[in-house]
CSV table of C-alpha atoms in Angstrom, one decimal:
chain,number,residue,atom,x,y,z
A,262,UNK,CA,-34.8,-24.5,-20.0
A,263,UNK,CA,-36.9,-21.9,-21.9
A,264,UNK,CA,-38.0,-22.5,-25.0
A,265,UNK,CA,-36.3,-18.9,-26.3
A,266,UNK,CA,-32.9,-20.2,-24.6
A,267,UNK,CA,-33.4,-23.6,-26.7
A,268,UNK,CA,-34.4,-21.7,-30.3
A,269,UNK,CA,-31.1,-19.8,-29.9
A,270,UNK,CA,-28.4,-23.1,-29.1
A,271,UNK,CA,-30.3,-25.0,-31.8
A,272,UNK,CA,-29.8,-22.1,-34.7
A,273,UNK,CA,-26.5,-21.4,-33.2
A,274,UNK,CA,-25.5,-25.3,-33.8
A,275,UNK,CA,-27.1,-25.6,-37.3
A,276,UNK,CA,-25.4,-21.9,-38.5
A,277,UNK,CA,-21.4,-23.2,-37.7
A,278,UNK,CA,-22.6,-26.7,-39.7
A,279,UNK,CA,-22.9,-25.1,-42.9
A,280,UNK,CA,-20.0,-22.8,-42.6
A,281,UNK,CA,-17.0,-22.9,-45.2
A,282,UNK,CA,-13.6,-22.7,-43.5
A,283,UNK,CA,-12.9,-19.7,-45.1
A,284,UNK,CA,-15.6,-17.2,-43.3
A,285,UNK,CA,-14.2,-19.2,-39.8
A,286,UNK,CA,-12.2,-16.2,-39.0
A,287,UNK,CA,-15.7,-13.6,-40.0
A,288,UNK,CA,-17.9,-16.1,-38.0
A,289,UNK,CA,-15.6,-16.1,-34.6
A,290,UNK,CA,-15.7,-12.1,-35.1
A,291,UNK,CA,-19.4,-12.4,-35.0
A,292,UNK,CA,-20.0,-14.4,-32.2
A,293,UNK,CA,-19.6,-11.3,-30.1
A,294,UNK,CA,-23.0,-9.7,-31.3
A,295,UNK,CA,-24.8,-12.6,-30.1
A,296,UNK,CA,-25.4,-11.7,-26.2
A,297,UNK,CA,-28.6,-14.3,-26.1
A,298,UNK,CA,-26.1,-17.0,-26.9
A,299,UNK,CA,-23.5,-17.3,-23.7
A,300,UNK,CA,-26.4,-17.4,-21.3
A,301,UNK,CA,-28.3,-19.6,-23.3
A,302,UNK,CA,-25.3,-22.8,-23.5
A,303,UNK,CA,-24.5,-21.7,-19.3
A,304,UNK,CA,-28.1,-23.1,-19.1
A,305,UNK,CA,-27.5,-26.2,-20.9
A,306,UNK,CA,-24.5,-27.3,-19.3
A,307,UNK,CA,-25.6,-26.7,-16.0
A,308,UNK,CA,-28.4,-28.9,-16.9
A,309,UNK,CA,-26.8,-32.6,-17.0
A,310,UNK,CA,-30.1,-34.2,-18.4
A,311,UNK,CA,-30.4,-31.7,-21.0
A,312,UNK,CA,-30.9,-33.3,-24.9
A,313,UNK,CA,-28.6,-30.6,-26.5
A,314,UNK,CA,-25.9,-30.8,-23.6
A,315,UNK,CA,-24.2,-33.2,-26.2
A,316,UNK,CA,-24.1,-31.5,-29.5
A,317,UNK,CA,-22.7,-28.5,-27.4
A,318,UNK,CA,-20.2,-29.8,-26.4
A,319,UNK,CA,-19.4,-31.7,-30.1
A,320,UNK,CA,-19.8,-28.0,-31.1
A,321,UNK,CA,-17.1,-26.4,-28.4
A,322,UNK,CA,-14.9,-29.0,-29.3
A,323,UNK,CA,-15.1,-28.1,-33.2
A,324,UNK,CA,-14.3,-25.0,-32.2
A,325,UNK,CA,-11.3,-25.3,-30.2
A,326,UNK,CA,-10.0,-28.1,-32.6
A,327,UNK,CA,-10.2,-25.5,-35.3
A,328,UNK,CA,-7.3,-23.4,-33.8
A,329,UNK,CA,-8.6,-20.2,-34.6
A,330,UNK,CA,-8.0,-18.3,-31.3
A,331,UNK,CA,-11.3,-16.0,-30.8
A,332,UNK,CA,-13.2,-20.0,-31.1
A,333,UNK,CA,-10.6,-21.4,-28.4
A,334,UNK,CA,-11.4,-18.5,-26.1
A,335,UNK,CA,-15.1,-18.7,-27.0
A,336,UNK,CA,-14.7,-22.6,-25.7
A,337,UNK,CA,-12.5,-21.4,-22.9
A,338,UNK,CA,-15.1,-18.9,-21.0
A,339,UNK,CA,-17.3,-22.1,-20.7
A,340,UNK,CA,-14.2,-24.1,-18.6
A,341,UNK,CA,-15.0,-23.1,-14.9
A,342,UNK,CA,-19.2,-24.4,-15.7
A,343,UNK,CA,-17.6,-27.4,-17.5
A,344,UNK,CA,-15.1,-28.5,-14.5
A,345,UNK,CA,-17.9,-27.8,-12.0
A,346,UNK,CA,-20.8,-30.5,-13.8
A,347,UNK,CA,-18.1,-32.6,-14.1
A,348,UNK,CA,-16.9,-32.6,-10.1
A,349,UNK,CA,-20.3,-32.8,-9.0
A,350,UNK,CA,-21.7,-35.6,-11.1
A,351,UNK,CA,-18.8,-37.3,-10.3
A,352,UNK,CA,-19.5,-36.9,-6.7
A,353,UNK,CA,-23.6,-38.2,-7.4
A,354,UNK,CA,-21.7,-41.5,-9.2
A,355,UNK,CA,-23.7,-41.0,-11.9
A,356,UNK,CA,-21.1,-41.0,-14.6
A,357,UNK,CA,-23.6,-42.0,-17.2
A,358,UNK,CA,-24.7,-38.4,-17.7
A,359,UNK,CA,-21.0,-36.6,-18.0
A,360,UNK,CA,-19.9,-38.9,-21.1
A,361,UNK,CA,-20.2,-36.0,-23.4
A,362,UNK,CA,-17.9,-33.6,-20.9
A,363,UNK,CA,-15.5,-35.6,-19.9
A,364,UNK,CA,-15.0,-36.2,-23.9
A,365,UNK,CA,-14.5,-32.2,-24.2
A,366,UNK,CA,-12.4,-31.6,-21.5
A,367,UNK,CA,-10.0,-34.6,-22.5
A,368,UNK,CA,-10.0,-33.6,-26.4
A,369,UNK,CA,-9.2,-29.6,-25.0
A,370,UNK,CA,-6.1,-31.7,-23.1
A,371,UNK,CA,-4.8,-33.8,-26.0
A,372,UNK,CA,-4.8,-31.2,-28.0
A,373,UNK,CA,-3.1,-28.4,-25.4
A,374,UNK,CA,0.0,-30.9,-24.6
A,375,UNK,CA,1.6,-31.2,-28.0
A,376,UNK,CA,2.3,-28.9,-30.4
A,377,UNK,CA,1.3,-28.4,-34.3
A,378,UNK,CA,3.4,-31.4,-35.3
A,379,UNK,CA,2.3,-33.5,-32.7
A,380,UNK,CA,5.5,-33.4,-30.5
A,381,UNK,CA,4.8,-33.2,-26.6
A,382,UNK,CA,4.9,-29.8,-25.2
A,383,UNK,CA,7.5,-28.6,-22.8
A,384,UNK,CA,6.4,-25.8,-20.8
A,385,UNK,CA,9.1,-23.6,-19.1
A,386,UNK,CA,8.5,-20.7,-16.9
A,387,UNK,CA,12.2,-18.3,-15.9
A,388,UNK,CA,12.4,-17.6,-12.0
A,389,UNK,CA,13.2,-14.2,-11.3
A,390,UNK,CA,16.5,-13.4,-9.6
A,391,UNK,CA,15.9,-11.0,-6.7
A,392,UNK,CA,19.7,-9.3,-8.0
A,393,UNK,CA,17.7,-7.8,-10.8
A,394,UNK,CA,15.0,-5.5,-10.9
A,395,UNK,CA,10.9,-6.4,-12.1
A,396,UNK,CA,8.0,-5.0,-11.9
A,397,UNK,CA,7.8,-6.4,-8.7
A,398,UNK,CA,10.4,-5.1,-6.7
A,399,UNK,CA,14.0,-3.3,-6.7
A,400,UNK,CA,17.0,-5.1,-5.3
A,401,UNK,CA,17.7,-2.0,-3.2
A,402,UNK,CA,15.1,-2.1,-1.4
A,403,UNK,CA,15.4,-5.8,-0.4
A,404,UNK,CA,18.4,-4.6,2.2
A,405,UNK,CA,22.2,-5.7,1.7
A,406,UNK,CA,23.3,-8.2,-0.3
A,407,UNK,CA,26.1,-9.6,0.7
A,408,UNK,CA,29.0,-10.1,-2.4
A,409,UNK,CA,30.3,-13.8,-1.5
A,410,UNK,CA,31.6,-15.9,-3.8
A,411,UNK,CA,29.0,-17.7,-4.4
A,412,UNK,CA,26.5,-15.1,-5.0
A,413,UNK,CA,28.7,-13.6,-7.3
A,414,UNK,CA,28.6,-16.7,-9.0
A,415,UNK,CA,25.0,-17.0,-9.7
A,416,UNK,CA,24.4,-13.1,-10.4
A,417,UNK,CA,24.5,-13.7,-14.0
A,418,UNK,CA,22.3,-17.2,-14.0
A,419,UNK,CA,18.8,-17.6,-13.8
A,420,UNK,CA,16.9,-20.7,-13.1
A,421,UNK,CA,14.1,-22.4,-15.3
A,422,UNK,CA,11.4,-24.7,-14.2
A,423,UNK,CA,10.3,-27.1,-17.1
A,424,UNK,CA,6.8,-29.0,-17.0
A,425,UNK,CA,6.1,-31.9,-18.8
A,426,UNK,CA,5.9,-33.4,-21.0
A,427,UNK,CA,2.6,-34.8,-20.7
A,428,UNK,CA,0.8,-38.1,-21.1
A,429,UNK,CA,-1.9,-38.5,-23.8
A,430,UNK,CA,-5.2,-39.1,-21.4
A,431,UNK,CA,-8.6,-41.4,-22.9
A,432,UNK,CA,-10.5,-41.2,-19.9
A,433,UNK,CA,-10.9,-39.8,-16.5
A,434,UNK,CA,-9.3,-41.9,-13.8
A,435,UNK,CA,-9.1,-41.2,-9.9
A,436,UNK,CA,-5.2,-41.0,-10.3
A,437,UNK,CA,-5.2,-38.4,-13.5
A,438,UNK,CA,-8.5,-36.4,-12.8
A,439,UNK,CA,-7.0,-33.3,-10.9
A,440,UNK,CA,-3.6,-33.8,-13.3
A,441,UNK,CA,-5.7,-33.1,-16.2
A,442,UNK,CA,-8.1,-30.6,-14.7
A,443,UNK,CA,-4.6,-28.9,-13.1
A,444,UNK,CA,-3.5,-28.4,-16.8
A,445,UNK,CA,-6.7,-27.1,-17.8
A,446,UNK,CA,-6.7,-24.2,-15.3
A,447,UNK,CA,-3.6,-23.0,-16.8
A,448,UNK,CA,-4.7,-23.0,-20.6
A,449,UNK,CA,-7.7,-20.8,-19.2
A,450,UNK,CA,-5.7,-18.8,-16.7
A,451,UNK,CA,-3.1,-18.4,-19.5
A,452,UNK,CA,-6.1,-16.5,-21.3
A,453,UNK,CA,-7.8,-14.7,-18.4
A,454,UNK,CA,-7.7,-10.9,-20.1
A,455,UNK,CA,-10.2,-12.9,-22.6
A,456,UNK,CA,-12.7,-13.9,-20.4
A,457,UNK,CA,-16.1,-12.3,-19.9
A,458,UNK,CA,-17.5,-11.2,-16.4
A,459,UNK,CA,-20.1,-14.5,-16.0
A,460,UNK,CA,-16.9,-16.5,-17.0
A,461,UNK,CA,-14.9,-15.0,-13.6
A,462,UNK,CA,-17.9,-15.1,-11.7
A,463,UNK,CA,-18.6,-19.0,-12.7
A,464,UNK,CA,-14.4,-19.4,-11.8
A,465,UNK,CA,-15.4,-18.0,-8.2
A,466,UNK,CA,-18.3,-20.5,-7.3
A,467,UNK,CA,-16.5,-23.3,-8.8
A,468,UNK,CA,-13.7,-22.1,-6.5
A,469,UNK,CA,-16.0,-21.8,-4.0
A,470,UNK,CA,-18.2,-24.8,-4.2
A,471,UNK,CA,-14.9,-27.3,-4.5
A,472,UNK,CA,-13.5,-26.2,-1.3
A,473,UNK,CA,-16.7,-26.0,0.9
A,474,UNK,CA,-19.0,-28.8,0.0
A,475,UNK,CA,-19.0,-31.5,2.6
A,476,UNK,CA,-17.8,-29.0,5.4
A,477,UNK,CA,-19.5,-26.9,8.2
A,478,UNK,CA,-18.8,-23.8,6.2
A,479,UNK,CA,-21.2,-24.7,3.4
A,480,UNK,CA,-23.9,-23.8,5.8
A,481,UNK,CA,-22.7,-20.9,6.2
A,482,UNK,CA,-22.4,-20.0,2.7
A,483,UNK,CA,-26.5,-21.5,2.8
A,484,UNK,CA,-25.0,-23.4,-0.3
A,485,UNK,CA,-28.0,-26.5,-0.9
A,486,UNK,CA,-26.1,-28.5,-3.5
A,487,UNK,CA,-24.0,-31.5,-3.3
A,488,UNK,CA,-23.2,-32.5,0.5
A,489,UNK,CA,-20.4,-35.1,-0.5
A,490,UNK,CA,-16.7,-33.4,0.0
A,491,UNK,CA,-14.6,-33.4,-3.2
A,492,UNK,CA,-10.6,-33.9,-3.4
A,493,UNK,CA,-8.6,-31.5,-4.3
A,494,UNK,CA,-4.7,-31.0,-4.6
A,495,UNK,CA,-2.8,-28.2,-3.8
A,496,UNK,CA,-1.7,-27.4,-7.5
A,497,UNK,CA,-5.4,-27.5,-8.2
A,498,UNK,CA,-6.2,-24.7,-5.6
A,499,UNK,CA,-3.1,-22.6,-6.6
A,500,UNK,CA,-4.8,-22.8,-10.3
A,501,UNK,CA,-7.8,-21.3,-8.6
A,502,UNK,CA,-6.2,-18.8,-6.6
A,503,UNK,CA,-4.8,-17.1,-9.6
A,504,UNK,CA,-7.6,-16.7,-11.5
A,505,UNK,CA,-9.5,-15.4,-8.4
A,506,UNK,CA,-6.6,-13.0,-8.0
A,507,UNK,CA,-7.4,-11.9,-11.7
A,508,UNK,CA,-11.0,-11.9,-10.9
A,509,UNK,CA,-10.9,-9.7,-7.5
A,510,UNK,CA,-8.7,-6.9,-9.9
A,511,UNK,CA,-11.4,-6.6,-12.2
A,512,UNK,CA,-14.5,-6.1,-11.2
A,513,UNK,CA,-15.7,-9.5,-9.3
A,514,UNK,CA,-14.6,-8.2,-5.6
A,515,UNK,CA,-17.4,-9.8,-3.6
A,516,UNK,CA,-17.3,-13.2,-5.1
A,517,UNK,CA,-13.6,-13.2,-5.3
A,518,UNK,CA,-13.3,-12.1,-1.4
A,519,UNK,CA,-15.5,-15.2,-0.6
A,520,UNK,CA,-14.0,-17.4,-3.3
A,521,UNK,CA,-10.3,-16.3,-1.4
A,522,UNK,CA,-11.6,-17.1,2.0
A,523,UNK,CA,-12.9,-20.2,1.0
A,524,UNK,CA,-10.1,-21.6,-0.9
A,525,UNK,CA,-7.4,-20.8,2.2
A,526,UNK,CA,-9.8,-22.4,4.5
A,527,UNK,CA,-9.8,-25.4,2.6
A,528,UNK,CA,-6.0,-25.3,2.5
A,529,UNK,CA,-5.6,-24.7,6.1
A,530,UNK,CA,-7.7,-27.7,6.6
A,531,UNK,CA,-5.6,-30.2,4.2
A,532,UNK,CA,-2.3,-28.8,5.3
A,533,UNK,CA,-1.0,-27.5,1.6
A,534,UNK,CA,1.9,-25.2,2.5
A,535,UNK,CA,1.5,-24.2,-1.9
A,536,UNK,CA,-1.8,-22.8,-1.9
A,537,UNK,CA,-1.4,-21.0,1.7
A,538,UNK,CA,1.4,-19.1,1.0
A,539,UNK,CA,0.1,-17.8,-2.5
A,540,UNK,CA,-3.2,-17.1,-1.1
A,541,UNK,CA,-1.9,-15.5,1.9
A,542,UNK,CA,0.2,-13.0,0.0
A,543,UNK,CA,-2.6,-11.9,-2.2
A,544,UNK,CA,-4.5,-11.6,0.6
A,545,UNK,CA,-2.1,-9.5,2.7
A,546,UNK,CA,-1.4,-7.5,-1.2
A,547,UNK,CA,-5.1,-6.2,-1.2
A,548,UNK,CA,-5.6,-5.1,2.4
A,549,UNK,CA,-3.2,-2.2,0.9
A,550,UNK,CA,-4.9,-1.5,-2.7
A,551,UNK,CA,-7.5,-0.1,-3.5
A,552,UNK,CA,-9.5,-2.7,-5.3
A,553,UNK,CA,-11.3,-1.3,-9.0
A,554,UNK,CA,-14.6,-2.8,-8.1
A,555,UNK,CA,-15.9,-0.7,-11.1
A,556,UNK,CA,-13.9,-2.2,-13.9
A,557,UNK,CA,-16.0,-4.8,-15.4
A,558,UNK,CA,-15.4,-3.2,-19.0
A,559,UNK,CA,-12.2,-1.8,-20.7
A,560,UNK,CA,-8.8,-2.7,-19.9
A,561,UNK,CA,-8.1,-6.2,-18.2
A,562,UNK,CA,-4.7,-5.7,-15.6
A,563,UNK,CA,-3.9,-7.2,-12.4
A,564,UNK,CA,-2.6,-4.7,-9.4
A,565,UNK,CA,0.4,-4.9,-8.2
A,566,UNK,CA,2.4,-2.8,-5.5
A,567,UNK,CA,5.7,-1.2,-7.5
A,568,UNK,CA,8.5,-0.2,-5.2
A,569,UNK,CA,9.9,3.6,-6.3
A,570,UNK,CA,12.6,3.2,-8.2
A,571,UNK,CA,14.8,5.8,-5.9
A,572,UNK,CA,16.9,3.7,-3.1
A,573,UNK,CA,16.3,4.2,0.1
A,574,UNK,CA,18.9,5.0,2.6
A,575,UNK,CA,18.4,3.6,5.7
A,576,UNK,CA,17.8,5.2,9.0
A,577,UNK,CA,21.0,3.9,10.7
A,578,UNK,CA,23.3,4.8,7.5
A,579,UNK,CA,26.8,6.9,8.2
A,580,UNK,CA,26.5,9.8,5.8
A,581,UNK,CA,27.8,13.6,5.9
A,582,UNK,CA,24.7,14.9,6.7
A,583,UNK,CA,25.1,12.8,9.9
A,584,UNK,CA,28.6,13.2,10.3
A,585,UNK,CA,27.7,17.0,10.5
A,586,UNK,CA,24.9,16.7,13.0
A,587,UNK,CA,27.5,15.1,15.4
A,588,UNK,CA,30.9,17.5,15.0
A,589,UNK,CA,31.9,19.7,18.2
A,590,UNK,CA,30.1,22.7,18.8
A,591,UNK,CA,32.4,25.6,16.9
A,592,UNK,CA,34.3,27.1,20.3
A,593,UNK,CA,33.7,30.6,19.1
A,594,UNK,CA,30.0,30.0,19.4
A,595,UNK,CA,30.2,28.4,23.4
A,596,UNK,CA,32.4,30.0,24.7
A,597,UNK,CA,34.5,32.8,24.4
A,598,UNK,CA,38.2,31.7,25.3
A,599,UNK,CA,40.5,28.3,24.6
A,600,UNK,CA,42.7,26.6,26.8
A,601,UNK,CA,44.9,23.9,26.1
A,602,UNK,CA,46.1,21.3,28.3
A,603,UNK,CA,48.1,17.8,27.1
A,604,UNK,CA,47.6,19.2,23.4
A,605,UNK,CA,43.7,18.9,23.6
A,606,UNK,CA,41.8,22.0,23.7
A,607,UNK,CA,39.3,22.7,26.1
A,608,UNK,CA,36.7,25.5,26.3
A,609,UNK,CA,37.7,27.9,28.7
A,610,UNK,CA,34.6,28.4,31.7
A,611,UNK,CA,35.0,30.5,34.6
A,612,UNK,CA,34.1,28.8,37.9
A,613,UNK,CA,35.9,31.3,40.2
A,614,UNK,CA,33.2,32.3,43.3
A,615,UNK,CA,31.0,29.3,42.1
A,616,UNK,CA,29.5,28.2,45.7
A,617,UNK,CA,28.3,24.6,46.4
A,618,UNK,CA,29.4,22.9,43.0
A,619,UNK,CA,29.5,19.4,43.6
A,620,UNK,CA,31.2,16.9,42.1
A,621,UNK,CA,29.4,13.4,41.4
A,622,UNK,CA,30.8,11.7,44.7
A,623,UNK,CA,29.4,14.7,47.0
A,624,UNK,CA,32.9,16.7,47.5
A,625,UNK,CA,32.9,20.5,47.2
A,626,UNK,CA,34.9,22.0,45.1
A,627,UNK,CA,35.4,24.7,47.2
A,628,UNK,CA,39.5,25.2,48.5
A,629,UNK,CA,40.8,24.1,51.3
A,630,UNK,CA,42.6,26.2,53.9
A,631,UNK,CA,45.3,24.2,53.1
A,632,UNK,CA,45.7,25.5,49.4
A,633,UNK,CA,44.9,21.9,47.9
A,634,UNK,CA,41.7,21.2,46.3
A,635,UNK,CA,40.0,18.5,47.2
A,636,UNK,CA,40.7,16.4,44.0
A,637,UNK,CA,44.5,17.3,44.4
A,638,UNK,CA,45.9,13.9,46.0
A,639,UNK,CA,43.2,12.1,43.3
A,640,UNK,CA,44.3,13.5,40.0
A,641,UNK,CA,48.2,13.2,41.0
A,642,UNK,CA,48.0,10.0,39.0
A,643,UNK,CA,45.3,10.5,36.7
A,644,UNK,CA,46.1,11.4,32.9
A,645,UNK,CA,44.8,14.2,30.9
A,646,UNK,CA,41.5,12.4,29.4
A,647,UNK,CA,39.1,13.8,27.2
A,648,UNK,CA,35.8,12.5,25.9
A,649,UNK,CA,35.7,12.7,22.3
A,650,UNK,CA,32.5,11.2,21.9
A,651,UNK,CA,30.4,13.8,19.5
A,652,UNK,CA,27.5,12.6,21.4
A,653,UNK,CA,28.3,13.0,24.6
A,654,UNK,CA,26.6,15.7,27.0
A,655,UNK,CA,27.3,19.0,28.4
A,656,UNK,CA,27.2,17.5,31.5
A,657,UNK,CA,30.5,15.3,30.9
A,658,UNK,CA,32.1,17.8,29.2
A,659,UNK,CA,31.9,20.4,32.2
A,660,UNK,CA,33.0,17.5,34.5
A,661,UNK,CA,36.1,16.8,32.5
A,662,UNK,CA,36.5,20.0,32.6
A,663,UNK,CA,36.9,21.1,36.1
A,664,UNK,CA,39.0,18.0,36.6
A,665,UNK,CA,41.6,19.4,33.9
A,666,UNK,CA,41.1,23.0,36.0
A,667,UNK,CA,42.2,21.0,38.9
A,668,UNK,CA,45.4,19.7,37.4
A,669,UNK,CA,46.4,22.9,35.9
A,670,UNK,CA,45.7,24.7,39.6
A,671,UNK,CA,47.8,21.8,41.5
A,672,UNK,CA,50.8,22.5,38.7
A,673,UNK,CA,50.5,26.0,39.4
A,674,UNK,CA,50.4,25.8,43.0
A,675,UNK,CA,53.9,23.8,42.8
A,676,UNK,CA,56.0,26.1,40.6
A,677,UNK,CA,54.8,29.1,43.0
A,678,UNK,CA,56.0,27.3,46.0
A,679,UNK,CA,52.6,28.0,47.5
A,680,UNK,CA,52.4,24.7,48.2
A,681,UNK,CA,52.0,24.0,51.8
A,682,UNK,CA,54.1,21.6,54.6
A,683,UNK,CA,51.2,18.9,54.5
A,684,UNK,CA,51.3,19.7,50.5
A,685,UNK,CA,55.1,18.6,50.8
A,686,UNK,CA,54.5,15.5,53.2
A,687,UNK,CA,51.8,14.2,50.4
């Protein structure tokens, strides 16, 4: 550690000592102006043997125990750094040189689970109802919902999720480490609008680092650090993927994008159904946003895709426009006469010295010398059919047609007495 870096924690620790609790608020405002500082404590808690790595973190205690909320975010930024020295000396075994983090991160805990009176915390988070509109979607879009009883009888409830309340922790143990650390990545994610661009870059190698140590992709990544895999759980990873989410919004595209890949691949290879659907649909989400790569300053947001508020009417939907497109021809417009026959009107076509029509089985429809046509003994029995399909062809049309012609010439042919002698034997 430089000795510039060390001149800076060391006046930074002895100016908060001598502070009166009234210029708190003044002196949290302040910490702003100090750019020097934030790079300056990174360095000393990545560096476990360092001699001021323990009043630091006395110090970011102070300040997070004093509950003024620009200190608690100040404390916050450090978290990912924090949860990664911790990991990976507990990986080394060397526990001896963590004492003074494990203290911070357990105090931060305590003091997160209950509230100003000392009463356990009971977190509760609404689950949306698809019935109702969000930001998130529009129920009309979702596709027909059908009005049973039942769902009638949920419309108007909505269902809550309570967590906790939580246990009081002393120290780290194999059983509560990733309970506590769990907790932890909510408080921070709960504040991620806060956080500075180092802090989302330090939550993407953390994220990184966790999932790939120990594994064939950590040559890949050409990542020389610890070689010893680290558990994890699947709440832990879903913690991570929504602050990479955050993170790949805002500016840190590259190292989110890596910090994504890396946390599904560790999920695919521990089987956690949690953390691969949440970081499957963020993943499918930004292949169709445009990602603001530039917007490491201003305005903190996280993209989302917002369905148009107007409802969609789907392809196969019966409407009048439809209804329209599939009415009868007017008969004015096809043809230029009407004939009736059984009550139905048919459009009158002329097929008088029409040679070599043919009807679908081959037989002309040419007369006979006998008089009869050649569909005479056929349509005795048939009845007077026609297609009222709107979407059926010319084609059938015209056929049903000439078979309605050759009814009307048969009944003609009968009241003339025209009919002839083989006419009468049929």
């Amino acid at each position: 550690m430089l000795a510039m870096d060390q001149g800076v924690v060391e006046e930074w620790l002895s100016e908060f000592k001598t502070l009166p609790d009234s210029a708190v608020s003044t002196y949290a405002a302040s910490l702003k102006d100090k750019g020097a500082l934030v790079p300056a404590l990174y360095k000393v808690i990545r560096e476990n043997y360092s001699d001021l790595l323990e009043p630091v973190c006395h110090q970011l205690f102070e300040f997070y125990r004093s509950g003024e909320p620009q200190l608690q975010r100040f404390t916050l930024q450090f978290l990912p750094e924090l949860l990664w020295s911790l990991l990976s000396v507990s990986a080394a075994r060397d526990p001896h040189t963590s004492g003074c983090i494990e203290a911070l991160l357990l105090g931060i805990y305590n003091l997160e689970i209950v509230d100003k009176d000392g009463q356990s915390k009971v977190l509760s988070f609404t689950v949306p109802s698809l019935s109702k509109p969000s930001v998130y979607h529009e129920p009309s879009t979702i596709g027909s919902m059908a009005l049973t009883e039942g769902a009638l009888a949920n419309h108007g409830l909505s269902r809550v999720v309570y967590s906790g309340p939580h246990l009081q922790r002393e120290t780290f143990t194999a059983q509560n480490r990733f309970e506590v650390l769990t907790f932890l990545l909510l408080c921070y994610n709960a504040a991620l609008s806060y956080m500075s661009s180092t802090s989302l870059q330090s939550l993407c190698q953390l994220s990184s680092r966790v999932c790939i140590c120990g594994y064939p992709r950590q040559q890949m990544r050409r990542y020389k650090g610890i070689n010893t895999r680290l558990t994890v759980t699947s709440e832990f990873l879903v913690q991570l993927i929504t602050g990479i989410h955050y993170a790949l919004c805002n500016g840190e595209v590259d190292l989110g994008s890596k910090a994504l890949d890396d946390v599904l691949y560790r999920a695919q290879l521990e089987l956690f159904p949690e953390a691969l659907l949440v970081g499957n649909a963020i993943k499918s989400s930004l292949h169709s946003a445009a990602l603001k790569s530039n917007n490491k300053e201003g305005a903190r947001s996280i993209q989302v895709e917002i369905t148009p508020t107007s409802s969609r009417i789907s392809r196969n939907a019966v409407t009048s426009l439809s209804i329209r497109g599939h009415r009868w021809k007017r008969h004015g417009e096809t043809v230029d006469g009407e004939a009736a026959v059984g009550g139905v009107a048919i459009p009158e076509i002329n097929v008088t010295g029409v040679s070599g029509d043919r009807m679908p089985n081959g037989d002309s429809l040419r007369p006979r010398p006998d008089g009869r046509s050649p569909t005479d003994g056929d349509m005795m029995g048939a009845t007077s059919e026609v297609s009222m399909d709107p979407r059926g062809h010319d084609s059938s049309i015209r056929l049903e047609v000439r078979r309605q012609k050759s009814v009307r010439r048969m009944v003609e042919n009968e009241g003339s007495g025209s009919a002839s002698t083989g006419r009468n034997q049929y």
